[in-house]
Coordinates of C-alpha atoms in Angstrom, one line a residue:
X1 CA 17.5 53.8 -55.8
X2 CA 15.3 55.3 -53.5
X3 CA 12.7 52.9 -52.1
X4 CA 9.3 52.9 -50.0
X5 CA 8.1 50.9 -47.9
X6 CA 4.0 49.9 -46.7
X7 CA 2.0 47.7 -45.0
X8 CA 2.4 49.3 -41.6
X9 CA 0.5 49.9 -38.8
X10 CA -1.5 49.5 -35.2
X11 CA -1.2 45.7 -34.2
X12 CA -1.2 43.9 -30.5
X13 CA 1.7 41.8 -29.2
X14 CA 1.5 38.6 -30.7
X15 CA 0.1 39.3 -33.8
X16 CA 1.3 39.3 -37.4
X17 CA 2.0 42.4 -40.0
X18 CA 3.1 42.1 -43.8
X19 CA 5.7 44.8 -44.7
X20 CA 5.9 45.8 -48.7
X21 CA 9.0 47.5 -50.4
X22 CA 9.2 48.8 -54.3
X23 CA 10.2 51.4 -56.3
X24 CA 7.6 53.5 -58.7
X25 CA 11.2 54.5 -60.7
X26 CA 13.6 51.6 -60.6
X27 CA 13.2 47.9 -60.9
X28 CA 14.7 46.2 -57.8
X29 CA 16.1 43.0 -60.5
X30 CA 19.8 43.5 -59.5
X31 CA 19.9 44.7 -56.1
X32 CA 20.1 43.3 -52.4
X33 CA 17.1 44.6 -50.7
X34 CA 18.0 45.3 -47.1
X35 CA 14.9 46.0 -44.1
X36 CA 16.0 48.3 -41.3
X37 CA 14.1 49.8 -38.3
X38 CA 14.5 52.8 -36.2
X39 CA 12.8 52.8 -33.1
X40 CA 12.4 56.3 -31.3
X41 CA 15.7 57.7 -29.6
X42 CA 17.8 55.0 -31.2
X43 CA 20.0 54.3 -33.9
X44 CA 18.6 52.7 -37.3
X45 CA 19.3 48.7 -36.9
X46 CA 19.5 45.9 -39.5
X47 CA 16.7 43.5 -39.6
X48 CA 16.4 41.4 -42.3
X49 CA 18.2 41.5 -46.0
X50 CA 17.8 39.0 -49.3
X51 CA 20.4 39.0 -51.9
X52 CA 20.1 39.2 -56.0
X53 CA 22.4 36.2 -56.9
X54 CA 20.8 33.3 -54.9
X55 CA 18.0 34.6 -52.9
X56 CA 20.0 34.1 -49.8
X57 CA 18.5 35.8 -46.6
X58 CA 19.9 36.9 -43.7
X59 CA 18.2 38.5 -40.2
X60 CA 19.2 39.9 -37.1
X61 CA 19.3 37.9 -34.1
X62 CA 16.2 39.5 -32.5
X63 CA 14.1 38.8 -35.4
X64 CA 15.5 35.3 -36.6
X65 CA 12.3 32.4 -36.5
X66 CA 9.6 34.9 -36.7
X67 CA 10.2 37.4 -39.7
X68 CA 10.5 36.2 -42.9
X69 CA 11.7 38.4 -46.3
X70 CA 11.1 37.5 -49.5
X71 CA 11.0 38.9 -53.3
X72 CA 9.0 38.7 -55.9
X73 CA 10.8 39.9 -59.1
X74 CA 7.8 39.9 -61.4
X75 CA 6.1 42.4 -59.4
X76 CA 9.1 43.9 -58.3
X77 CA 8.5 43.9 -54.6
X78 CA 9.9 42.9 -51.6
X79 CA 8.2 41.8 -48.5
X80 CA 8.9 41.4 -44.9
X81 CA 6.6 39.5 -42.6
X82 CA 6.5 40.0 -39.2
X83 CA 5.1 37.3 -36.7
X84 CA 5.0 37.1 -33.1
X85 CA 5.4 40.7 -32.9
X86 CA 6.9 42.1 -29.9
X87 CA 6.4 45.2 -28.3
X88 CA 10.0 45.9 -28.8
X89 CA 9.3 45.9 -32.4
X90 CA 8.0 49.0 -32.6
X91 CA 9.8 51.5 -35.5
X92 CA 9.4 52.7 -38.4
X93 CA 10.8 49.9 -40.5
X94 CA 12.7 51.4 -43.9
X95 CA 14.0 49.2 -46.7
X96 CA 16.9 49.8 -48.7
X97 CA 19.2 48.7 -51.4
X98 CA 22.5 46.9 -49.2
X99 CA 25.7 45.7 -50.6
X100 CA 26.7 41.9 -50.5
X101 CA 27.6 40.5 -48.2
X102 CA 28.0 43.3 -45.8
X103 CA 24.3 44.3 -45.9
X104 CA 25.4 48.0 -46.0
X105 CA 22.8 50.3 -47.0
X106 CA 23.2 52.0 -49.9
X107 CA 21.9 55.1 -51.5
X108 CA 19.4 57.6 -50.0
X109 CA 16.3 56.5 -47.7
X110 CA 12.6 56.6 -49.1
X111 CA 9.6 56.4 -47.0
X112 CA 9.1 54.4 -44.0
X113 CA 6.2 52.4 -42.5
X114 CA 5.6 52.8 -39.1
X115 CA 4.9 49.6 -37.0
X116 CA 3.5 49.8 -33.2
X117 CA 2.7 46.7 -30.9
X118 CA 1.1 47.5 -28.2
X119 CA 1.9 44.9 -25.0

């Protein structure tokens, strides 16, 4: 299931940003939904992750007590918001399905949403 993800953008350090992820093809009912950023001359990282089952969530340590993730099933969407942003934050943030309880990514990437802070 390839997925994209919105909501990006230009914000300063402090501020908050609201990242969206869905699929025109596939309903996300079913899948983990993973969030993942890759920030320029790095490796892509894990960031934040909700499971099917029980809505569980799970964040990295970098992120945990300002970014929350969600899902809303009935509009099959996914949503990652960012508070406090960090200038370190800055990436272009991907979502993704991820397998349970790994948080493994899972099938090909879709579009990311680019996310700057300035300091």
């Amino acid at each position: 299931v390839q997925l994209q993800a919105s909501g990006g953008g230009l914000v300063q350090a402090g501020d908050s940003l609201k990242l969206s992820c869905t699929s025109s093809r596939r309903t996300l009912r079913g899948y983990s939904i993973g969030w993942f950023h890759q920030a320029p001359g790095k490796e892509r990282e894990f960031v934040a992750a909700i499971t099917w089952s029980d809505g569980d969530t799970h964040y990295a340590d970098s992120v945990k007590g300002r970014f929350a993730i969600s899902r809303d099933n009935a509009k099959n969407t996914v949503t990652l918001q960012m508070n406090s942003l960090k200038h370190e934050d800055t990436a272009v943030y991907y979502c993704a399905t991820v397998d349970a309880p790994s948080m493994d990514p899972f099938g090909s990437w879709g579009q990311g949403a680019q996310v700057t802070v300035s300091s």
